[in-house]
Amino acid sequence: MKKIMLMCDNNLQTVGGEQESTKIIINGIKDKCNLFVVQPGDFVSEGVTSFKITNETRIKHLIKKPIVFFKYVKSVIKIVHYVKPEIIHTQAQVSFFLIALLKKLMIIRDVKLYHTERGLKNKYNLFFLKLFLFSFKNTDLIVTTTEYNKSSWAKELEKKKIQVEMRVIENTAGPIFEIYDSSKKVSPDELVIGFAGRYAEWKNWRLAVDIIKSLREQSNYIIKVFLAIGALDDKAVLESKKLIRDFEKIIGANNVIGKINISLEEMNEFYYRINYFVLTSKKDTESFGRTLVEAMSRKVVVMTTYAGGAEEVVADSLNTMSEPDDFARRILYYNENIQSFERKTQENFDRASVVYSIKNNISKHLDIYSIGEENNEA
């Protein structure tokens, strides 16, 4: 069977989009190839060969210790020479830059380099953009999660006359969101709006507050808000608590449920309890928008700003806007037109079940690895 090596910047037992997406790939392909995983820290999964190189769980921690990082690089070289994979598929930037450089220097030979780029081109500064372009010259395939992100990178590559094959493999929300329990779903009669995401400037939480203000001004309905906020440090926790209080001032504390740093299982329950979900990120800051897919899988009306890849996920220009009053009017439209609400939530559910399913994601990975046909013959 074909030898495939996946490389990650972060240990797969830590939290993050890269980690969740990689685990889905592992579970979907490990029975169809010889699969190897290289990452910081330890990882155990039946049917997968992994290598523990360091006790650290994130490569960025190693970069701050040059000697330790150099040892990590030496270990990676030894592992690649030992395994002799046909494809190395990097899942994050540092691993990508490293393997591309080793290929350029011909320290690693006779291996194809695939890279999944989940970041938007315009979010990188000039130094990193140049580093990407250098690395792409030594890359066999670039994978993005949206056509939007693919197009953004393709324009830059064309401008620099760099030729690399590009493919889109849509993200998936994960196994927990593939099963729907109708008994958990809130009644469509309730005006319950959800917002979720990391507490960060580009997530534009102030817009979420303004949407609820506008809803309060435009209607006399009982409005409920559910918040799921990711806070990476103590300062973000404090700011998140202030944000929750801002919502409480508008519609009352009894109508706001705000939670910080909740689990994926709790997020699943979160989406069942809302009827509307709004992604409020600033313009061109989202390469995908996993929370949108998660919400769609729970029969929720989803809306977004002109955030980039998120627009492609929502796939509805009427539910894409920028002004709080427009969001409020659109939410009220669905709240007062039950047939339109039910039609849209079913459309979202169907789209999540097909385009953003694990089946679709794994099928496309098997295709780029060219192991589907071999497996069928077996």
Coordinates of C-alpha atoms in Angstrom, one line a residue:
M1 CA 0.0 0.0 0.0
K2 CA 1.0 3.6 -0.6
K3 CA 3.0 5.3 2.1
I4 CA 1.5 8.7 3.2
M5 CA 3.0 10.9 5.9
L6 CA 1.0 13.6 7.6
M7 CA 2.9 16.4 9.3
C8 CA 1.4 18.8 11.9
D9 CA 2.6 21.8 13.8
N10 CA 0.4 21.1 16.8
N11 CA -0.1 17.9 18.7
L12 CA -3.3 16.2 17.7
Q13 CA -4.5 16.0 21.2
T14 CA -4.6 19.8 21.5
V15 CA -7.5 21.9 20.4
G16 CA -7.7 23.6 17.0
G17 CA -9.0 23.4 13.4
E18 CA -5.8 21.8 12.0
Q19 CA -5.9 19.1 14.7
E20 CA -9.6 18.2 14.2
S21 CA -9.3 18.2 10.4
T22 CA -6.2 16.0 10.5
K23 CA -7.8 13.5 12.8
I24 CA -10.7 13.2 10.4
I25 CA -8.3 12.4 7.6
I26 CA -6.4 9.8 9.7
N27 CA -9.6 8.0 10.6
G28 CA -10.8 8.0 7.0
I29 CA -7.7 6.8 5.2
K30 CA -5.6 4.7 7.7
D31 CA -7.1 1.4 6.5
K32 CA -6.4 2.2 2.9
C33 CA -2.6 3.1 3.1
N34 CA 0.4 2.9 5.2
L35 CA -0.1 6.0 7.3
F36 CA 2.6 7.8 9.3
V37 CA 2.2 10.9 11.5
V38 CA 4.9 13.3 12.5
Q39 CA 4.1 16.0 15.0
P40 CA 5.4 17.5 18.2
G41 CA 4.5 15.4 21.2
D42 CA 3.0 11.9 21.3
F43 CA 0.1 10.4 19.4
V44 CA -1.4 6.9 19.5
S45 CA -4.0 5.6 17.0
E46 CA -4.5 2.1 15.9
G47 CA -3.4 1.5 12.3
V48 CA -1.1 4.6 12.4
T49 CA 2.7 4.7 12.9
S50 CA 3.6 7.9 14.8
F51 CA 6.9 9.2 16.1
K52 CA 7.5 11.0 19.4
I53 CA 10.3 13.5 18.7
T54 CA 9.7 16.0 21.6
N55 CA 7.7 16.5 24.7
E56 CA 6.5 19.9 23.5
T57 CA 3.0 20.0 21.9
R58 CA 3.5 22.9 19.5
I59 CA 6.2 23.6 17.1
K60 CA 6.1 27.3 17.9
H61 CA 7.4 26.4 21.4
L62 CA 10.4 24.7 19.7
I63 CA 11.2 27.7 17.5
K64 CA 12.0 29.8 20.6
K65 CA 14.7 27.2 21.5
P66 CA 17.0 27.0 18.4
I67 CA 19.0 24.0 19.6
V68 CA 15.9 22.0 20.4
F69 CA 14.3 23.0 17.1
F70 CA 17.5 22.0 15.2
K71 CA 17.2 18.5 16.9
Y72 CA 13.6 18.3 15.8
V73 CA 14.6 19.0 12.2
K74 CA 17.3 16.4 12.3
S75 CA 14.8 13.9 13.7
V76 CA 12.3 14.7 10.9
I77 CA 15.0 14.1 8.3
K78 CA 15.9 10.7 9.8
I79 CA 12.2 9.7 9.9
V80 CA 11.6 10.7 6.3
H81 CA 14.7 8.8 5.1
Y82 CA 13.7 5.8 7.2
V83 CA 10.0 5.7 6.1
K84 CA 10.5 6.8 2.5
P85 CA 7.0 8.1 2.0
E86 CA 5.6 8.7 -1.4
I87 CA 3.7 11.7 -0.3
I88 CA 4.3 14.1 2.6
H89 CA 1.1 16.1 3.3
T90 CA 1.7 19.1 5.6
Q91 CA -1.2 20.4 7.6
A92 CA 0.2 23.7 8.8
Q93 CA 2.8 26.3 7.9
V94 CA 6.0 25.5 9.8
S95 CA 6.0 21.9 8.8
F96 CA 5.3 23.0 5.2
F97 CA 8.2 25.5 5.1
L98 CA 10.5 22.9 6.6
I99 CA 9.8 20.2 4.1
A100 CA 9.8 22.6 1.2
L101 CA 13.3 23.8 2.2
L102 CA 14.6 20.3 2.7
K103 CA 13.3 19.4 -0.8
K104 CA 14.9 22.5 -2.2
L105 CA 18.3 21.6 -0.6
M106 CA 17.8 18.0 -1.9
I107 CA 18.1 16.7 1.6
I108 CA 14.8 15.0 1.0
R109 CA 14.3 13.5 -2.4
D110 CA 11.8 11.3 -4.3
V111 CA 8.8 12.4 -2.4
K112 CA 5.8 14.6 -3.4
L113 CA 4.9 17.5 -1.1
Y114 CA 1.2 18.3 -0.6
H115 CA 0.2 21.2 1.6
T116 CA -3.2 22.2 3.0
E117 CA -3.3 26.0 3.4
R118 CA -6.2 27.1 5.7
G119 CA -5.0 30.7 6.0
L120 CA -6.0 33.6 3.8
K121 CA -3.2 35.1 1.7
N122 CA -4.1 38.7 2.8
K123 CA -3.6 37.8 6.5
Y124 CA 0.1 37.2 6.0
N125 CA 2.8 39.9 6.1
L126 CA 5.3 40.4 3.3
F127 CA 7.9 38.2 4.9
F128 CA 5.6 35.2 5.3
L129 CA 4.1 35.8 1.8
K130 CA 7.6 35.5 0.3
L131 CA 8.3 32.4 2.4
F132 CA 5.1 30.9 1.0
L133 CA 6.0 31.7 -2.6
F134 CA 9.5 30.2 -2.1
S135 CA 7.9 27.0 -0.6
F136 CA 5.3 26.7 -3.3
K137 CA 8.1 26.4 -5.9
N138 CA 8.9 23.1 -4.3
T139 CA 5.3 21.9 -3.8
D140 CA 3.4 19.4 -5.9
L141 CA -0.1 20.2 -4.7
I142 CA -1.8 22.9 -2.8
V143 CA -5.1 22.1 -1.1
T144 CA -7.5 24.8 0.1
T145 CA -10.9 24.5 1.9
T146 CA -12.8 27.0 -0.3
E147 CA -12.7 28.1 -3.9
Y148 CA -12.4 31.6 -2.5
N149 CA -9.1 30.8 -0.9
K150 CA -7.9 28.9 -3.9
S151 CA -8.6 31.8 -6.1
S152 CA -6.8 34.2 -3.8
W153 CA -3.6 32.1 -3.8
A154 CA -3.9 31.3 -7.6
K155 CA -3.8 35.0 -8.5
E156 CA -0.6 35.5 -6.5
L157 CA 1.0 32.4 -8.0
E158 CA 0.1 33.4 -11.5
K159 CA 1.5 36.9 -10.9
K160 CA 4.8 35.3 -9.8
K161 CA 4.6 32.7 -12.6
I162 CA 4.7 29.8 -10.2
Q163 CA 2.9 26.7 -11.5
V164 CA 1.4 24.4 -8.9
E165 CA -1.6 22.2 -9.1
M166 CA -4.4 23.3 -6.7
R167 CA -7.4 21.5 -5.4
V168 CA -10.3 22.3 -3.1
I169 CA -11.2 19.9 -0.3
E170 CA -14.0 21.3 1.8
N171 CA -13.7 21.1 5.6
T172 CA -16.2 19.1 7.6
A173 CA -17.7 19.8 11.0
G174 CA -16.7 16.3 12.3
P175 CA -18.4 13.1 13.4
I176 CA -20.4 14.5 16.2
F177 CA -22.3 16.7 13.7
E178 CA -23.1 13.9 11.3
I179 CA -26.0 12.6 13.4
Y180 CA -29.1 14.8 13.9
D181 CA -31.5 14.4 16.9
S182 CA -34.7 16.2 16.2
S183 CA -35.8 15.8 19.8
K184 CA -33.1 18.3 20.9
K185 CA -34.1 21.1 18.5
V186 CA -35.6 24.3 19.8
S187 CA -39.0 25.3 18.5
P188 CA -38.9 27.4 15.3
D189 CA -41.3 29.9 17.0
E190 CA -38.5 31.0 19.4
L191 CA -36.3 34.0 18.4
V192 CA -32.9 32.5 19.5
I193 CA -29.7 33.9 18.0
G194 CA -26.3 32.4 18.4
F195 CA -22.8 33.8 18.0
A196 CA -19.6 31.8 18.4
G197 CA -15.9 32.3 17.9
R198 CA -12.6 33.3 19.5
Y199 CA -12.4 36.6 21.3
A200 CA -10.3 38.5 18.8
E201 CA -10.4 41.9 17.1
W202 CA -11.1 40.5 13.7
K203 CA -14.0 38.4 14.9
N204 CA -15.9 41.8 15.3
W205 CA -18.0 40.9 18.3
R206 CA -19.2 44.5 18.5
L207 CA -21.3 43.9 15.4
A208 CA -23.0 41.0 17.2
V209 CA -24.0 43.5 20.0
D210 CA -25.3 46.0 17.4
I211 CA -27.4 43.3 15.7
I212 CA -29.2 42.5 19.0
K213 CA -29.7 46.3 19.6
S214 CA -31.3 46.6 16.2
L215 CA -33.5 43.6 16.8
R216 CA -34.6 45.1 20.1
E217 CA -35.4 48.4 18.4
Q218 CA -37.3 46.8 15.4
S219 CA -39.4 44.3 17.3
N220 CA -41.2 43.5 20.6
Y221 CA -40.5 39.8 20.4
I222 CA -38.7 38.0 23.2
I223 CA -35.1 37.7 22.1
K224 CA -32.7 35.1 23.4
V225 CA -29.0 35.1 22.7
F226 CA -26.5 32.2 23.1
L227 CA -22.8 32.9 23.1
A228 CA -19.9 30.5 22.8
I229 CA -16.6 32.4 23.2
G230 CA -13.1 31.1 22.9
A231 CA -10.6 32.9 25.1
L232 CA -6.9 32.1 24.8
D233 CA -5.7 34.1 27.9
D234 CA -6.9 35.7 31.1
K235 CA -7.3 39.1 29.4
A236 CA -9.6 37.5 26.7
V237 CA -11.6 35.9 29.5
L238 CA -12.2 39.2 31.2
E239 CA -13.2 40.9 27.9
S240 CA -15.5 38.0 27.1
K241 CA -17.3 38.4 30.4
K242 CA -17.7 42.2 29.7
L243 CA -19.1 41.3 26.3
I244 CA -21.7 38.9 27.8
R245 CA -22.8 41.8 30.1
D246 CA -23.3 44.0 27.1
F247 CA -25.9 41.6 25.7
E248 CA -27.5 41.3 29.1
K249 CA -28.0 45.1 29.3
I250 CA -30.0 45.0 26.0
I251 CA -32.3 42.0 26.5
G252 CA -31.9 41.1 30.2
A253 CA -29.7 38.6 31.9
N254 CA -32.4 35.9 31.9
N255 CA -32.3 36.0 28.0
V256 CA -28.5 35.6 27.6
I257 CA -26.6 32.4 28.0
G258 CA -22.9 33.1 27.6
K259 CA -20.2 30.4 27.9
I260 CA -16.4 30.6 27.6
N261 CA -14.1 27.8 26.3
I262 CA -16.7 25.1 26.0
S263 CA -16.1 21.6 24.6
L264 CA -17.2 20.3 21.1
E265 CA -19.9 18.3 22.8
E266 CA -21.3 21.5 24.4
M267 CA -21.0 23.3 21.1
N268 CA -23.2 20.6 19.6
E269 CA -25.9 21.3 22.2
F270 CA -25.4 25.0 21.6
Y271 CA -26.5 24.7 18.0
Y272 CA -29.6 22.7 18.8
R273 CA -30.7 25.5 21.1
I274 CA -30.6 28.3 18.5
N275 CA -32.5 29.1 15.3
Y276 CA -30.2 31.7 13.8
F277 CA -26.4 31.9 13.7
V278 CA -24.5 35.0 12.5
L279 CA -20.8 35.0 11.7
T280 CA -19.7 38.6 12.3
S281 CA -16.0 38.5 11.2
K282 CA -14.4 41.5 9.5
K283 CA -14.1 41.6 5.7
D284 CA -11.8 38.9 4.1
T285 CA -10.7 37.4 7.4
E286 CA -12.2 33.9 7.2
S287 CA -10.8 31.2 4.8
F288 CA -13.7 28.9 5.7
G289 CA -15.9 29.2 8.7
R290 CA -16.4 25.9 10.4
T291 CA -18.9 27.3 12.9
L292 CA -21.3 27.9 10.0
V293 CA -21.2 24.3 8.9
E294 CA -21.7 23.1 12.5
A295 CA -24.8 25.4 12.7
M296 CA -26.1 24.3 9.3
S297 CA -25.9 20.6 10.4
R298 CA -28.3 21.5 13.3
K299 CA -31.0 23.1 10.9
V300 CA -30.1 26.7 11.7
V301 CA -30.5 29.7 9.5
V302 CA -26.9 31.0 9.0
M303 CA -25.8 34.4 8.0
T304 CA -22.4 36.0 7.4
T305 CA -20.6 39.2 6.7
Y306 CA -18.4 39.6 3.6
A307 CA -15.8 37.6 5.5
G308 CA -14.2 35.7 2.6
G309 CA -14.6 31.9 2.5
A310 CA -17.6 32.1 4.8
E311 CA -19.7 33.6 2.0
E312 CA -19.0 30.4 0.0
V313 CA -20.2 28.3 2.8
V314 CA -23.4 30.2 3.3
A315 CA -24.0 30.3 -0.5
D316 CA -26.8 32.8 -0.2
S317 CA -26.3 36.5 -1.2
L318 CA -29.5 37.4 0.7
N319 CA -28.0 36.1 3.9
T320 CA -24.7 37.9 3.4
M321 CA -24.5 41.5 4.5
S322 CA -22.5 43.9 6.7
E323 CA -24.9 46.3 8.5
P324 CA -26.6 45.4 11.9
D325 CA -30.0 46.7 10.7
D326 CA -29.9 44.4 7.6
F327 CA -29.1 41.4 9.7
A328 CA -31.9 42.2 12.1
R329 CA -34.4 42.6 9.3
R330 CA -33.4 39.3 7.7
I331 CA -33.7 37.5 11.0
L332 CA -37.2 39.0 11.5
Y333 CA -38.2 38.0 8.0
Y334 CA -37.5 34.3 8.8
N335 CA -39.1 34.6 12.2
E336 CA -42.3 35.9 10.6
N337 CA -42.3 33.5 7.6
I338 CA -42.2 30.0 9.0
Q339 CA -42.2 28.3 5.5
S340 CA -39.2 30.3 4.4
F341 CA -37.5 29.4 7.7
E342 CA -38.1 25.7 7.3
R343 CA -37.1 25.7 3.7
K344 CA -33.8 27.5 4.5
T345 CA -32.9 25.3 7.5
Q346 CA -33.5 22.2 5.4
E347 CA -31.4 23.6 2.6
N348 CA -28.6 24.3 5.0
F349 CA -28.9 20.8 6.6
D350 CA -28.7 19.2 3.1
R351 CA -25.7 21.3 2.1
A352 CA -23.8 20.4 5.2
S353 CA -24.7 16.7 4.8
V354 CA -23.4 16.5 1.3
V355 CA -20.8 19.3 0.5
Y356 CA -19.3 19.4 4.0
S357 CA -19.6 15.7 5.0
I358 CA -16.9 13.4 6.1
K359 CA -17.6 11.2 3.2
N360 CA -16.9 14.0 0.7
N361 CA -13.8 15.1 2.6
I362 CA -12.3 11.6 2.7
S363 CA -13.3 10.8 -0.9
K364 CA -11.4 13.9 -2.1
H365 CA -8.3 13.0 0.0
L366 CA -8.3 9.5 -1.4
D367 CA -8.5 11.0 -4.8
I368 CA -5.4 13.3 -4.4
Y369 CA -3.5 10.3 -2.9
S370 CA -4.6 8.2 -5.9
I371 CA -5.4 5.2 -3.6
G372 CA -9.2 4.9 -4.2
E373 CA -8.7 2.7 -7.2
E374 CA -6.2 0.5 -5.5
N375 CA -8.5 0.0 -2.5
N376 CA -11.5 -0.8 -4.8
E377 CA -9.4 -3.5 -6.5
A378 CA -8.4 -5.0 -3.2

